[in-house]
Each structure stands twice: as C-alpha cells, then as structure tokens.
Amino acid sequence: MATARRFQDFFHRRKKANAVGEKVDRDFAAASHDEAMQNGVVFIDSREGAMYESGDVILSGAKIYAELGEALAGKVPSRASETTIFKSLGMAVEDIATALLAYRAATATQ
C-alpha cells in the first residue's frame, strides 16, 4: 500500500517518532506500522492507559519498554542510539506541564 510504504520509508529514515491518537486509518497503519511498533523501543506516558486504550500498542502487540516518567527519572537505561517511539495517550498532566512551561516562557520575556 502506498500510504504504508510512505510511513515505513519515513520511519526508517528517522530514529525518533512520536505517535499521538489511535490507530484509526488501517490503510496507513498497515503491517509496516505494526512492524515499526514491534521493533522500535516503545515509550508511553501510561502503561495502564496504553494497554487499555492505545490501538497502536494493542493491535501491533508492541512491547512497552518504559513509561516516560521512568525514563526521565533515570530508572531505565537510555536507548537513545536506537529507534524509539513515544506513544502519547494525551494525558491531562502533559497538557498542564506544557501550559506551565509556555506561561513561564511568556512571562520571563516581559
């Protein structure tokens, strides 16, 4: 499939990918997407949430390496030299942290 091939070509040229949302377009997300999820080092924001609501993780059978918090706290070894995927479930705490950073940046320049 053309769209699956474009995803595979993009992914193999890059070492990092961020996935947001569900796997809604099966043509785009075909086997090459599942292969990337299975072979990449997958970080998620919530292990429990990913196993409940992430089509990318559930349908591909991807193995979750770590939660983002575990990686940021240094609780797991870095995998920076490998192909990594961050699967975001869109947790509210991420929105709050982003808003706080944006607010601080905006007020620091005034």
mmCIF file of N, CA and C in Angstrom:
data_model
loop_
_atom_site.group_PDB
_atom_site.id
_atom_site.type_symbol
_atom_site.label_atom_id
_atom_site.label_comp_id
_atom_site.label_asym_id
_atom_site.label_seq_id
_atom_site.Cartn_x
_atom_site.Cartn_y
_atom_site.Cartn_z
ATOM 1 N N MET A 1 0.838 -1.177 0.000
ATOM 2 C CA MET A 1 0.000 0.000 0.000
ATOM 3 C C MET A 1 0.882 1.240 0.000
ATOM 4 N N ALA A 2 0.478 2.216 -0.752
ATOM 5 C CA ALA A 2 1.292 3.421 -0.899
ATOM 6 C C ALA A 2 1.456 4.159 0.425
ATOM 7 N N THR A 3 0.379 4.329 1.179
ATOM 8 C CA THR A 3 0.488 5.082 2.425
ATOM 9 C C THR A 3 1.330 4.341 3.448
ATOM 10 N N ALA A 4 1.195 3.029 3.517
ATOM 11 C CA ALA A 4 2.015 2.246 4.439
ATOM 12 C C ALA A 4 3.485 2.344 4.056
ATOM 13 N N ARG A 5 3.780 2.313 2.777
ATOM 14 C CA ARG A 5 5.155 2.433 2.300
ATOM 15 C C ARG A 5 5.729 3.791 2.692
ATOM 16 N N ARG A 6 4.949 4.863 2.553
ATOM 17 C CA ARG A 6 5.440 6.191 2.939
ATOM 18 C C ARG A 6 5.766 6.231 4.425
ATOM 19 N N PHE A 7 4.924 5.630 5.260
ATOM 20 C CA PHE A 7 5.203 5.591 6.699
ATOM 21 C C PHE A 7 6.484 4.829 6.961
ATOM 22 N N GLN A 8 6.621 3.675 6.342
ATOM 23 C CA GLN A 8 7.808 2.850 6.556
ATOM 24 C C GLN A 8 9.065 3.591 6.107
ATOM 25 N N ASP A 9 9.025 4.239 4.945
ATOM 26 C CA ASP A 9 10.174 4.996 4.459
ATOM 27 C C ASP A 9 10.518 6.130 5.416
ATOM 28 N N PHE A 10 9.504 6.863 5.887
ATOM 29 C CA PHE A 10 9.734 7.954 6.828
ATOM 30 C C PHE A 10 10.352 7.421 8.116
ATOM 31 N N PHE A 11 9.766 6.367 8.644
ATOM 32 C CA PHE A 11 10.215 5.844 9.922
ATOM 33 C C PHE A 11 11.651 5.347 9.852
ATOM 34 N N HIS A 12 12.025 4.676 8.793
ATOM 35 C CA HIS A 12 13.365 4.113 8.712
ATOM 36 C C HIS A 12 14.426 5.186 8.470
ATOM 37 N N ARG A 13 14.040 6.358 7.976
ATOM 38 C CA ARG A 13 14.992 7.463 7.824
ATOM 39 C C ARG A 13 15.179 8.202 9.131
ATOM 40 N N ARG A 14 14.233 8.087 10.043
ATOM 41 C CA ARG A 14 14.276 8.787 11.321
ATOM 42 C C ARG A 14 14.604 7.802 12.433
ATOM 43 N N LYS A 15 15.117 8.318 13.531
ATOM 44 C CA LYS A 15 15.408 7.465 14.679
ATOM 45 C C LYS A 15 14.398 7.672 15.793
ATOM 46 N N LYS A 16 13.603 8.714 15.713
ATOM 47 C CA LYS A 16 12.630 9.028 16.759
ATOM 48 C C LYS A 16 11.269 9.251 16.110
ATOM 49 N N ALA A 17 10.237 8.785 16.784
ATOM 50 C CA ALA A 17 8.871 9.022 16.307
ATOM 51 C C ALA A 17 7.983 9.274 17.502
ATOM 52 N N ASN A 18 7.038 10.169 17.323
ATOM 53 C CA ASN A 18 6.024 10.430 18.336
ATOM 54 C C ASN A 18 4.683 10.057 17.731
ATOM 55 N N ALA A 19 3.953 9.198 18.400
ATOM 56 C CA ALA A 19 2.650 8.761 17.920
ATOM 57 C C ALA A 19 1.586 9.303 18.866
ATOM 58 N N VAL A 20 0.605 9.987 18.299
ATOM 59 C CA VAL A 20 -0.461 10.574 19.095
ATOM 60 C C VAL A 20 -1.785 10.086 18.548
ATOM 61 N N GLY A 21 -2.688 9.712 19.421
ATOM 62 C CA GLY A 21 -4.018 9.290 18.991
ATOM 63 C C GLY A 21 -4.086 7.802 18.724
ATOM 64 N N GLU A 22 -5.234 7.397 18.241
ATOM 65 C CA GLU A 22 -5.495 5.985 17.986
ATOM 66 C C GLU A 22 -5.089 5.591 16.572
ATOM 67 N N LYS A 23 -5.053 4.318 16.336
ATOM 68 C CA LYS A 23 -4.809 3.772 15.011
ATOM 69 C C LYS A 23 -6.159 3.764 14.296
ATOM 70 N N VAL A 24 -6.476 4.844 13.596
ATOM 71 C CA VAL A 24 -7.800 4.985 13.003
ATOM 72 C C VAL A 24 -7.836 4.645 11.523
ATOM 73 N N ASP A 25 -6.741 4.794 10.836
ATOM 74 C CA ASP A 25 -6.703 4.530 9.392
ATOM 75 C C ASP A 25 -5.895 3.265 9.158
ATOM 76 N N ARG A 26 -6.570 2.144 9.031
ATOM 77 C CA ARG A 26 -5.888 0.856 8.902
ATOM 78 C C ARG A 26 -5.029 0.798 7.642
ATOM 79 N N ASP A 27 -5.395 1.519 6.563
ATOM 80 C CA ASP A 27 -4.558 1.524 5.370
ATOM 81 C C ASP A 27 -3.208 2.166 5.675
ATOM 82 N N PHE A 28 -3.227 3.283 6.405
ATOM 83 C CA PHE A 28 -1.979 3.960 6.748
ATOM 84 C C PHE A 28 -1.185 3.146 7.758
ATOM 85 N N ALA A 29 -1.904 2.517 8.652
ATOM 86 C CA ALA A 29 -1.256 1.845 9.768
ATOM 87 C C ALA A 29 -0.934 0.391 9.489
ATOM 88 N N ALA A 30 -1.009 -0.029 8.281
ATOM 89 C CA ALA A 30 -0.859 -1.437 7.902
ATOM 90 C C ALA A 30 0.363 -2.112 8.514
ATOM 91 N N ALA A 31 0.788 -3.198 7.933
ATOM 92 C CA ALA A 31 1.823 -4.049 8.518
ATOM 93 C C ALA A 31 3.111 -3.304 8.830
ATOM 94 N N SER A 32 3.507 -2.347 8.001
ATOM 95 C CA SER A 32 4.766 -1.652 8.264
ATOM 96 C C SER A 32 4.687 -0.853 9.559
ATOM 97 N N HIS A 33 3.521 -0.316 9.870
ATOM 98 C CA HIS A 33 3.335 0.405 11.124
ATOM 99 C C HIS A 33 3.442 -0.574 12.293
ATOM 100 N N ASP A 34 2.792 -1.708 12.182
ATOM 101 C CA ASP A 34 2.878 -2.726 13.232
ATOM 102 C C ASP A 34 4.322 -3.177 13.409
ATOM 103 N N GLU A 35 5.035 -3.343 12.306
ATOM 104 C CA GLU A 35 6.445 -3.758 12.372
ATOM 105 C C GLU A 35 7.281 -2.712 13.105
ATOM 106 N N ALA A 36 7.038 -1.447 12.815
ATOM 107 C CA ALA A 36 7.771 -0.378 13.495
ATOM 108 C C ALA A 36 7.466 -0.392 14.984
ATOM 109 N N MET A 37 6.206 -0.565 15.340
ATOM 110 C CA MET A 37 5.826 -0.605 16.761
ATOM 111 C C MET A 37 6.458 -1.811 17.458
ATOM 112 N N GLN A 38 6.548 -2.928 16.772
ATOM 113 C CA GLN A 38 7.109 -4.141 17.368
ATOM 114 C C GLN A 38 8.625 -4.079 17.475
ATOM 115 N N ASN A 39 9.284 -3.413 16.533
ATOM 116 C CA ASN A 39 10.745 -3.403 16.505
ATOM 117 C C ASN A 39 11.367 -2.160 17.142
ATOM 118 N N GLY A 40 10.583 -1.112 17.311
ATOM 119 C CA GLY A 40 11.092 0.091 17.942
ATOM 120 C C GLY A 40 11.084 -0.063 19.458
ATOM 121 N N VAL A 41 11.796 0.816 20.125
ATOM 122 C CA VAL A 41 11.798 0.859 21.584
ATOM 123 C C VAL A 41 10.647 1.783 21.966
ATOM 124 N N VAL A 42 9.591 1.216 22.545
ATOM 125 C CA VAL A 42 8.350 1.963 22.772
ATOM 126 C C VAL A 42 8.291 2.528 24.193
ATOM 127 N N PHE A 43 8.156 3.847 24.251
ATOM 128 C CA PHE A 43 7.920 4.561 25.496
ATOM 129 C C PHE A 43 6.482 5.044 25.467
ATOM 130 N N ILE A 44 5.814 5.024 26.592
ATOM 131 C CA ILE A 44 4.442 5.502 26.678
ATOM 132 C C ILE A 44 4.321 6.400 27.896
ATOM 133 N N ASP A 45 3.222 7.152 27.957
ATOM 134 C CA ASP A 45 3.049 8.001 29.138
ATOM 135 C C ASP A 45 2.364 7.261 30.266
ATOM 136 N N SER A 46 1.601 6.227 29.957
ATOM 137 C CA SER A 46 0.942 5.426 30.991
ATOM 138 C C SER A 46 0.812 3.989 30.511
ATOM 139 N N ARG A 47 1.491 3.087 31.183
ATOM 140 C CA ARG A 47 1.425 1.664 30.816
ATOM 141 C C ARG A 47 -0.022 1.154 30.901
ATOM 142 N N GLU A 48 -0.687 1.484 31.992
ATOM 143 C CA GLU A 48 -2.072 1.045 32.180
ATOM 144 C C GLU A 48 -2.979 1.618 31.085
ATOM 145 N N GLY A 49 -2.821 2.900 30.801
ATOM 146 C CA GLY A 49 -3.623 3.531 29.757
ATOM 147 C C GLY A 49 -3.352 2.947 28.384
ATOM 148 N N ALA A 50 -2.091 2.674 28.092
ATOM 149 C CA ALA A 50 -1.736 2.116 26.781
ATOM 150 C C ALA A 50 -2.350 0.745 26.574
ATOM 151 N N MET A 51 -2.358 -0.065 27.613
ATOM 152 C CA MET A 51 -2.910 -1.418 27.480
ATOM 153 C C MET A 51 -4.437 -1.413 27.418
ATOM 154 N N TYR A 52 -5.026 -0.286 27.779
ATOM 155 C CA TYR A 52 -6.481 -0.182 27.762
ATOM 156 C C TYR A 52 -6.998 0.525 26.517
ATOM 157 N N GLU A 53 -6.278 1.580 26.047
ATOM 158 C CA GLU A 53 -6.852 2.411 25.007
ATOM 159 C C GLU A 53 -5.976 2.699 23.795
ATOM 160 N N SER A 54 -4.758 2.213 23.752
ATOM 161 C CA SER A 54 -3.885 2.522 22.623
ATOM 162 C C SER A 54 -3.959 1.453 21.539
ATOM 163 N N GLY A 55 -4.643 1.772 20.472
ATOM 164 C CA GLY A 55 -4.713 0.849 19.342
ATOM 165 C C GLY A 55 -3.341 0.541 18.773
ATOM 166 N N ASP A 56 -2.457 1.546 18.752
ATOM 167 C CA ASP A 56 -1.098 1.331 18.243
ATOM 168 C C ASP A 56 -0.388 0.216 19.004
ATOM 169 N N VAL A 57 -0.508 0.227 20.310
ATOM 170 C CA VAL A 57 0.169 -0.767 21.148
ATOM 171 C C VAL A 57 -0.577 -2.096 21.130
ATOM 172 N N ILE A 58 -1.875 -2.056 21.357
ATOM 173 C CA ILE A 58 -2.672 -3.280 21.474
ATOM 174 C C ILE A 58 -2.688 -4.072 20.177
ATOM 175 N N LEU A 59 -3.035 -3.418 19.071
ATOM 176 C CA LEU A 59 -3.193 -4.133 17.796
ATOM 177 C C LEU A 59 -1.868 -4.628 17.220
ATOM 178 N N SER A 60 -0.784 -3.914 17.499
ATOM 179 C CA SER A 60 0.512 -4.344 16.962
ATOM 180 C C SER A 60 1.177 -5.400 17.836
ATOM 181 N N GLY A 61 0.743 -5.507 19.082
ATOM 182 C CA GLY A 61 1.403 -6.422 20.023
ATOM 183 C C GLY A 61 2.755 -5.900 20.471
ATOM 184 N N ALA A 62 2.942 -4.578 20.395
ATOM 185 C CA ALA A 62 4.223 -3.969 20.752
ATOM 186 C C ALA A 62 4.546 -4.199 22.224
ATOM 187 N N LYS A 63 5.826 -4.362 22.495
ATOM 188 C CA LYS A 63 6.293 -4.478 23.872
ATOM 189 C C LYS A 63 6.661 -3.080 24.360
ATOM 190 N N ILE A 64 6.105 -2.682 25.487
ATOM 191 C CA ILE A 64 6.391 -1.375 26.061
ATOM 192 C C ILE A 64 7.715 -1.452 26.813
ATOM 193 N N TYR A 65 8.636 -0.559 26.478
ATOM 194 C CA TYR A 65 9.927 -0.532 27.160
ATOM 195 C C TYR A 65 9.805 0.177 28.503
ATOM 196 N N ALA A 66 9.193 1.355 28.508
ATOM 197 C CA ALA A 66 9.102 2.116 29.755
ATOM 198 C C ALA A 66 8.077 3.229 29.629
ATOM 199 N N GLU A 67 7.633 3.691 30.777
ATOM 200 C CA GLU A 67 6.832 4.908 30.818
ATOM 201 C C GLU A 67 7.791 6.096 30.716
ATOM 202 N N LEU A 68 7.305 7.194 30.180
ATOM 203 C CA LEU A 68 8.127 8.387 30.027
ATOM 204 C C LEU A 68 8.708 8.844 31.365
ATOM 205 N N GLY A 69 7.901 8.800 32.412
ATOM 206 C CA GLY A 69 8.375 9.196 33.741
ATOM 207 C C GLY A 69 9.537 8.354 34.221
ATOM 208 N N GLU A 70 9.516 7.055 33.921
ATOM 209 C CA GLU A 70 10.622 6.175 34.303
ATOM 210 C C GLU A 70 11.900 6.585 33.584
ATOM 211 N N ALA A 71 11.762 6.931 32.306
ATOM 212 C CA ALA A 71 12.933 7.335 31.521
ATOM 213 C C ALA A 71 13.487 8.666 32.017
ATOM 214 N N LEU A 72 12.607 9.623 32.279
ATOM 215 C CA LEU A 72 13.061 10.937 32.737
ATOM 216 C C LEU A 72 13.693 10.866 34.115
ATOM 217 N N ALA A 73 13.248 9.923 34.929
ATOM 218 C CA ALA A 73 13.809 9.763 36.280
ATOM 219 C C ALA A 73 15.073 8.909 36.281
ATOM 220 N N GLY A 74 15.493 8.407 35.112
ATOM 221 C CA GLY A 74 16.699 7.591 35.020
ATOM 222 C C GLY A 74 16.533 6.183 35.565
ATOM 223 N N LYS A 75 15.306 5.700 35.640
ATOM 224 C CA LYS A 75 15.052 4.367 36.183
ATOM 225 C C LYS A 75 15.274 3.250 35.169
ATOM 226 N N VAL A 76 15.422 3.611 33.900
ATOM 227 C CA VAL A 76 15.704 2.630 32.850
ATOM 228 C C VAL A 76 16.892 3.128 32.034
ATOM 229 N N PRO A 77 17.675 2.220 31.477
ATOM 230 C CA PRO A 77 18.806 2.648 30.649
ATOM 231 C C PRO A 77 18.341 3.418 29.415
ATOM 232 N N SER A 78 19.157 4.378 29.006
ATOM 233 C CA SER A 78 18.869 5.140 27.797
ATOM 234 C C SER A 78 18.900 4.229 26.579
ATOM 235 N N ARG A 79 18.047 4.486 25.648
ATOM 236 C CA ARG A 79 18.036 3.750 24.379
ATOM 237 C C ARG A 79 18.158 4.749 23.224
ATOM 238 N N ALA A 80 18.805 5.880 23.484
ATOM 239 C CA ALA A 80 18.869 6.998 22.539
ATOM 240 C C ALA A 80 19.502 6.634 21.205
ATOM 241 N N SER A 81 20.371 5.642 21.173
ATOM 242 C CA SER A 81 21.021 5.285 19.916
ATOM 243 C C SER A 81 20.156 4.349 19.066
ATOM 244 N N GLU A 82 19.013 3.937 19.602
ATOM 245 C CA GLU A 82 18.119 3.030 18.885
ATOM 246 C C GLU A 82 16.900 3.786 18.360
ATOM 247 N N THR A 83 16.131 3.127 17.531
ATOM 248 C CA THR A 83 14.890 3.706 17.040
ATOM 249 C C THR A 83 13.862 3.666 18.159
ATOM 250 N N THR A 84 13.411 4.844 18.585
ATOM 251 C CA THR A 84 12.459 4.921 19.682
ATOM 252 C C THR A 84 11.137 5.522 19.224
ATOM 253 N N ILE A 85 10.081 5.110 19.888
ATOM 254 C CA ILE A 85 8.736 5.620 19.614
ATOM 255 C C ILE A 85 8.149 6.071 20.944
ATOM 256 N N PHE A 86 7.634 7.287 20.981
ATOM 257 C CA PHE A 86 6.884 7.726 22.150
ATOM 258 C C PHE A 86 5.420 7.723 21.773
ATOM 259 N N LYS A 87 4.638 6.884 22.420
ATOM 260 C CA LYS A 87 3.201 6.790 22.174
ATOM 261 C C LYS A 87 2.484 7.609 23.230
ATOM 262 N N SER A 88 1.937 8.737 22.822
ATOM 263 C CA SER A 88 1.235 9.621 23.738
ATOM 264 C C SER A 88 -0.254 9.293 23.754
ATOM 265 N N LEU A 89 -0.795 9.212 24.946
ATOM 266 C CA LEU A 89 -2.228 8.986 25.096
ATOM 267 C C LEU A 89 -2.966 10.295 25.366
ATOM 268 N N GLY A 90 -2.223 11.378 25.474
ATOM 269 C CA GLY A 90 -2.847 12.674 25.694
ATOM 270 C C GLY A 90 -3.347 12.862 27.108
ATOM 271 N N MET A 91 -2.504 12.593 28.070
ATOM 272 C CA MET A 91 -2.896 12.722 29.472
ATOM 273 C C MET A 91 -2.948 14.197 29.880
ATOM 274 N N ALA A 92 -3.882 14.529 30.750
ATOM 275 C CA ALA A 92 -4.079 15.908 31.188
ATOM 276 C C ALA A 92 -2.826 16.491 31.838
ATOM 277 N N VAL A 93 -2.064 15.680 32.568
ATOM 278 C CA VAL A 93 -0.864 16.182 33.233
ATOM 279 C C VAL A 93 0.143 16.712 32.205
ATOM 280 N N GLU A 94 0.175 16.133 31.013
ATOM 281 C CA GLU A 94 1.068 16.641 29.972
ATOM 282 C C GLU A 94 0.608 18.011 29.484
ATOM 283 N N ASP A 95 -0.708 18.203 29.377
ATOM 284 C CA ASP A 95 -1.248 19.499 28.982
ATOM 285 C C ASP A 95 -0.922 20.559 30.032
ATOM 286 N N ILE A 96 -1.045 20.192 31.298
ATOM 287 C CA ILE A 96 -0.748 21.131 32.388
ATOM 288 C C ILE A 96 0.729 21.507 32.390
ATOM 289 N N ALA A 97 1.600 20.530 32.236
ATOM 290 C CA ALA A 97 3.044 20.812 32.210
ATOM 291 C C ALA A 97 3.395 21.698 31.020
ATOM 292 N N THR A 98 2.801 21.447 29.873
ATOM 293 C CA THR A 98 3.062 22.262 28.682
ATOM 294 C C THR A 98 2.569 23.691 28.888
ATOM 295 N N ALA A 99 1.379 23.821 29.454
ATOM 296 C CA ALA A 99 0.838 25.157 29.719
ATOM 297 C C ALA A 99 1.729 25.924 30.692
ATOM 298 N N LEU A 100 2.213 25.242 31.712
ATOM 299 C CA LEU A 100 3.098 25.890 32.693
ATOM 300 C C LEU A 100 4.395 26.361 32.034
ATOM 301 N N LEU A 101 4.987 25.510 31.202
ATOM 302 C CA LEU A 101 6.216 25.898 30.502
ATOM 303 C C LEU A 101 5.972 27.079 29.564
ATOM 304 N N ALA A 102 4.862 27.060 28.849
ATOM 305 C CA ALA A 102 4.532 28.159 27.943
ATOM 306 C C ALA A 102 4.300 29.450 28.723
ATOM 307 N N TYR A 103 3.606 29.367 29.839
ATOM 308 C CA TYR A 103 3.350 30.531 30.681
ATOM 309 C C TYR A 103 4.660 31.115 31.211
ATOM 310 N N ARG A 104 5.523 30.252 31.716
ATOM 311 C CA ARG A 104 6.811 30.710 32.252
ATOM 312 C C ARG A 104 7.645 31.370 31.164
ATOM 313 N N ALA A 105 7.658 30.796 29.978
ATOM 314 C CA ALA A 105 8.420 31.375 28.869
ATOM 315 C C ALA A 105 7.853 32.734 28.465
ATOM 316 N N ALA A 106 6.540 32.820 28.440
ATOM 317 C CA ALA A 106 5.895 34.085 28.042
ATOM 318 C C ALA A 106 6.117 35.179 29.058
ATOM 319 N N THR A 107 6.041 34.854 30.335
ATOM 320 C CA THR A 107 6.203 35.867 31.366
ATOM 321 C C THR A 107 7.671 36.211 31.625
ATOM 322 N N ALA A 108 8.573 35.338 31.284
ATOM 323 C CA ALA A 108 10.005 35.601 31.503
ATOM 324 C C ALA A 108 10.520 36.657 30.526
ATOM 325 N N THR A 109 9.894 36.817 29.383
ATOM 326 C CA THR A 109 10.381 37.763 28.377
ATOM 327 C C THR A 109 9.752 39.133 28.516
ATOM 328 N N GLN A 110 8.831 39.287 29.451
ATOM 329 C CA GLN A 110 8.156 40.580 29.616
ATOM 330 C C GLN A 110 8.890 41.468 30.577
#
